[in-house]
Amino acid sequence: MTVLAPQPKAQFFDANGSPLVGGKVFTYAAGTTTPLETYTDASGATPNTNPVILDSRGECNLWFSNATSYKVVLKSATDALQWTVDNIATYGSLASQNSNNVAITGGTITGVDLTVNVIGDVSGNAGTVTNGVYLNATQTVTNKTLTGLATTSTINDSLGTPYTIGYRSVPQSLNTTAAASDVGKHLFVIATTTVPSGVFSAGNEFLIVNGSASAITITQGAGTTLRLGGTATTGNRTLAAYGVASVLCVGTETFYVTGNVT
């Protein structure tokens, strides 16, 4: 496979097509008059002057920064404006990608933290994927750490049904009034514990673990209904000494309570 060679040196011309000898190339951040550096070679170690002064052939070494957008203003040696071009975007390497729409087909990305929306399979060695990840029914996220997720973050299945992201273990909470942050956790308590209203939605679940040698009360908050699993009984529930109760929200302010409870 071959590719078209880029122009090795930047060359500029006047309106007559003659090399713009002694011309001046001014570079700014796109859309502004704030000077933005260019460089003499690919290393980016030595900045050009700004403006860059063209040589006897109207040429110069002009290297832009990766993932940066420039405005370029070309003037003659006597400062006569030749042209202005704005929003010249450089896309650089995948490690510093400026584009929000990069398609990679049949290839891999190695050693890069992805911080933009990703459509497709994401797999390989440990790394991070932040912000949006969109998968269809046959795509997977494998061996990756998803970061920046809120407690209400969800992953959709192929039908678009959202599922709340949970835990592989069952983290502990010491709250005696259940909170939204307790979903998927166990409340380790030794006193009366309340399930409040206005906090949970259908599908939210948590455990209550009684760490004491005496029974404790699970109190239904105002407007909340606690139903003893397998019965029509509602109201406050009693959790046995050293007992465990599962509390599952099945609808608006309605919870089924099962386990070592009466």
Coordinates of C-alpha atoms in Angstrom, one line a residue:
M1 CA 0.0 0.0 0.0
T2 CA 1.2 3.5 -0.8
V3 CA 0.1 7.0 0.1
L4 CA 0.5 10.4 -1.6
A5 CA 3.5 12.2 -0.2
P6 CA 2.7 15.5 1.7
Q7 CA 4.3 18.7 0.6
P8 CA 7.7 18.6 2.5
K9 CA 8.0 22.4 2.7
A10 CA 5.3 25.0 2.8
Q11 CA 5.6 27.4 -0.2
F12 CA 3.5 30.5 -0.7
F13 CA 2.9 32.7 -3.8
D14 CA 1.7 36.2 -4.6
A15 CA -1.4 37.0 -6.8
N16 CA 0.8 36.6 -9.9
G17 CA 1.9 33.1 -9.0
S18 CA 5.4 34.2 -8.1
P19 CA 7.1 32.9 -4.9
L20 CA 6.3 35.3 -2.1
V21 CA 9.9 36.1 -1.2
G22 CA 10.2 37.6 2.2
G23 CA 6.5 37.1 2.9
K24 CA 5.2 36.7 6.4
V25 CA 3.1 33.8 7.8
F26 CA 1.2 34.7 10.9
T27 CA -0.4 31.9 12.9
Y28 CA -3.1 32.3 15.6
A29 CA -5.5 30.2 17.5
A30 CA -8.5 29.5 15.4
G31 CA -11.1 32.3 15.5
T32 CA -8.9 34.6 17.5
T33 CA -6.0 37.0 17.2
T34 CA -4.1 35.1 19.9
P35 CA -0.7 34.1 18.4
L36 CA -0.2 30.3 18.3
E37 CA 3.2 28.7 17.9
T38 CA 4.4 26.6 15.0
Y39 CA 7.7 24.7 14.9
T40 CA 10.7 24.2 12.7
D41 CA 10.6 20.4 12.6
A42 CA 8.5 17.4 13.6
S43 CA 10.0 17.3 17.1
G44 CA 8.2 20.4 18.2
A45 CA 11.3 21.4 20.1
T46 CA 12.1 24.7 18.4
P47 CA 9.3 27.3 17.8
N48 CA 9.2 29.3 14.6
T49 CA 9.2 33.1 14.8
N50 CA 5.7 34.5 14.5
P51 CA 5.4 35.6 11.8
V52 CA 7.5 33.1 9.9
I53 CA 9.6 34.9 7.3
L54 CA 9.6 33.1 3.9
D55 CA 13.0 32.5 2.1
S56 CA 14.1 33.3 -1.4
R57 CA 11.8 30.6 -2.8
G58 CA 8.8 31.7 -0.7
E59 CA 9.3 28.6 1.5
C60 CA 9.5 27.8 5.2
N61 CA 9.4 24.9 7.6
L62 CA 5.9 25.0 9.1
W63 CA 4.9 22.3 11.6
F64 CA 1.7 22.6 13.5
S65 CA 0.9 21.2 16.9
N66 CA -1.2 18.0 17.1
A67 CA -4.9 18.2 17.7
T68 CA -5.0 22.0 17.4
S69 CA -6.9 24.4 15.2
Y70 CA -5.1 27.4 13.6
K71 CA -5.9 30.6 11.8
V72 CA -3.2 31.5 9.2
V73 CA -2.7 35.0 7.8
L74 CA -0.4 35.5 4.9
K75 CA 1.2 38.9 4.1
S76 CA 3.8 40.2 1.8
A77 CA 7.2 41.5 2.9
T78 CA 5.6 45.0 2.9
D79 CA 2.7 43.7 5.1
A80 CA 0.1 43.7 2.2
L81 CA -2.5 41.1 3.1
Q82 CA -2.6 38.1 0.7
W83 CA -5.2 36.0 2.4
T84 CA -6.6 34.6 5.7
V85 CA -7.7 31.0 6.3
D86 CA -9.3 30.1 9.6
N87 CA -10.1 26.8 11.4
I88 CA -7.3 24.7 10.0
A89 CA -7.5 21.6 12.2
T90 CA -4.7 19.2 12.7
Y91 CA -5.8 15.7 13.8
G92 CA -2.4 14.3 14.9
S93 CA -2.1 10.9 16.5
L94 CA -4.8 8.9 18.2
A95 CA -3.1 9.8 21.5
S96 CA -4.1 13.4 21.0
Q97 CA -7.0 13.2 18.5
N98 CA -8.8 16.4 17.7
S99 CA -11.7 14.8 15.7
N100 CA -14.9 13.7 17.4
N101 CA -15.7 11.3 14.5
V102 CA -12.8 8.8 14.0
A103 CA -13.7 5.5 12.4
I104 CA -11.3 2.6 12.8
T105 CA -12.3 -0.6 10.9
G106 CA -10.5 -3.9 11.5
G107 CA -7.8 -2.3 13.6
T108 CA -6.8 -1.7 17.2
I109 CA -6.0 1.1 19.5
T110 CA -3.2 0.4 21.9
G111 CA -2.0 2.3 25.0
V112 CA -4.5 5.1 24.7
D113 CA -7.2 6.3 27.2
L114 CA -10.4 6.9 25.3
T115 CA -12.2 10.1 26.4
V116 CA -14.7 10.4 23.6
N117 CA -17.8 8.5 22.5
V118 CA -16.9 5.0 21.4
I119 CA -19.0 2.9 19.0
G120 CA -18.0 -0.7 18.8
D121 CA -16.1 -3.3 20.7
V122 CA -13.7 -2.2 23.4
S123 CA -11.4 -4.9 24.7
G124 CA -7.8 -5.7 25.6
N125 CA -5.6 -5.0 28.5
A126 CA -6.6 -2.8 31.5
G127 CA -7.4 0.8 30.5
T128 CA -10.1 3.4 30.9
V129 CA -13.1 4.4 28.8
T130 CA -14.8 7.6 29.8
N131 CA -18.0 9.4 28.7
G132 CA -20.1 7.6 26.1
V133 CA -19.8 4.0 25.1
Y134 CA -22.4 2.7 22.7
L135 CA -22.8 -1.1 21.9
N136 CA -25.1 -3.1 19.8
A137 CA -26.3 -6.6 20.6
T138 CA -23.1 -8.3 19.4
Q139 CA -20.5 -5.8 20.8
T140 CA -18.7 -6.0 24.1
V141 CA -16.7 -4.0 26.6
T142 CA -14.0 -6.3 27.9
N143 CA -11.4 -5.8 30.7
K144 CA -11.9 -2.0 30.8
T145 CA -12.5 0.4 33.7
L146 CA -15.5 2.6 33.1
T147 CA -14.9 5.9 34.9
G148 CA -17.0 9.0 35.6
L149 CA -20.2 7.1 36.2
A150 CA -22.9 8.6 38.4
T151 CA -24.8 6.4 40.8
T152 CA -27.7 6.4 38.3
S153 CA -25.6 5.4 35.3
T154 CA -27.1 2.7 33.1
I155 CA -26.1 0.4 30.3
N156 CA -28.7 -0.3 27.6
D157 CA -29.3 -3.7 26.1
S158 CA -29.9 -4.3 22.4
L159 CA -33.6 -3.2 22.7
G160 CA -32.6 0.0 24.4
T161 CA -33.7 -1.1 27.8
P162 CA -31.5 0.6 30.5
Y163 CA -30.1 -1.3 33.4
T164 CA -28.5 0.3 36.3
I165 CA -24.8 -0.4 36.8
G166 CA -24.2 -2.4 40.0
Y167 CA -21.5 -4.0 42.0
R168 CA -19.7 -7.3 41.7
S169 CA -19.5 -7.4 45.5
V170 CA -22.0 -6.0 48.0
P171 CA -20.5 -2.8 49.5
Q172 CA -21.4 -1.9 53.1
S173 CA -23.3 1.2 54.3
L174 CA -23.9 2.2 57.9
N175 CA -27.0 4.4 57.1
T176 CA -30.0 3.8 59.3
T177 CA -32.1 5.7 56.8
A178 CA -31.7 4.2 53.3
A179 CA -30.4 6.5 50.7
A180 CA -30.1 6.4 46.9
S181 CA -26.4 5.7 47.3
D182 CA -27.3 2.5 49.1
V183 CA -28.8 0.8 46.0
G184 CA -26.9 -2.5 45.5
K185 CA -25.3 -2.3 49.0
H186 CA -26.0 -3.8 52.4
L187 CA -26.9 -1.6 55.4
F188 CA -25.2 -3.0 58.4
V189 CA -27.2 -1.7 61.4
I190 CA -28.0 -2.4 65.0
A191 CA -31.0 -0.1 65.4
T192 CA -34.3 0.9 63.7
T193 CA -33.8 1.5 60.0
T194 CA -36.1 3.5 57.8
V195 CA -37.1 3.1 54.2
P196 CA -38.0 6.7 53.2
S197 CA -40.2 7.9 50.4
G198 CA -39.1 9.9 47.3
V199 CA -35.8 8.2 47.0
F200 CA -36.1 4.9 45.2
S201 CA -37.6 3.7 41.9
A202 CA -38.7 0.3 40.5
G203 CA -35.8 -2.2 40.4
N204 CA -33.7 -0.6 43.1
E205 CA -32.7 -3.1 45.8
F206 CA -30.6 -3.2 48.9
L207 CA -30.0 -5.5 51.9
I208 CA -30.5 -4.7 55.6
V209 CA -28.3 -6.7 57.9
N210 CA -29.0 -6.7 61.6
G211 CA -25.7 -6.8 63.5
S212 CA -27.2 -7.0 66.9
A213 CA -28.4 -9.8 69.2
S214 CA -31.9 -8.3 69.3
A215 CA -34.6 -7.9 66.7
I216 CA -34.9 -4.4 65.1
T217 CA -37.6 -2.6 63.2
I218 CA -37.6 -1.7 59.5
T219 CA -39.8 1.3 59.4
Q220 CA -41.8 2.4 56.4
G221 CA -41.4 6.1 55.9
A222 CA -44.4 8.4 55.3
G223 CA -46.0 7.5 52.0
T224 CA -44.0 4.3 51.7
T225 CA -45.5 0.7 51.7
L226 CA -43.4 -2.2 53.0
R227 CA -45.0 -5.5 52.0
L228 CA -43.9 -8.8 53.6
G229 CA -42.9 -11.0 50.7
G230 CA -45.4 -13.8 50.0
T231 CA -48.2 -12.1 51.9
A232 CA -50.7 -9.3 51.7
T233 CA -49.3 -7.8 55.0
T234 CA -48.0 -4.3 54.9
G235 CA -46.4 -2.0 57.4
N236 CA -43.3 -1.9 59.5
R237 CA -41.3 -5.1 59.5
T238 CA -39.3 -6.8 62.2
L239 CA -35.9 -8.1 61.3
A240 CA -34.6 -11.0 63.5
A241 CA -31.4 -10.8 65.5
Y242 CA -28.5 -11.3 63.1
G243 CA -31.0 -11.5 60.3
V244 CA -30.8 -10.3 56.7
A245 CA -33.6 -8.7 54.8
S246 CA -33.8 -7.9 51.1
V247 CA -35.7 -4.7 50.2
L248 CA -36.9 -4.4 46.6
C249 CA -38.7 -1.4 45.2
V250 CA -41.4 -2.7 42.7
G251 CA -43.1 0.6 42.0
T252 CA -43.9 4.1 43.3
E253 CA -43.1 3.9 47.1
T254 CA -43.9 0.2 47.2
F255 CA -41.3 -2.3 48.5
Y256 CA -41.2 -6.1 49.0
V257 CA -39.3 -7.2 52.0
T258 CA -38.1 -10.8 52.3
G259 CA -35.6 -12.8 54.4
N260 CA -35.5 -13.1 58.2
V261 CA -38.5 -10.8 58.7
T262 CA -42.0 -10.9 60.0

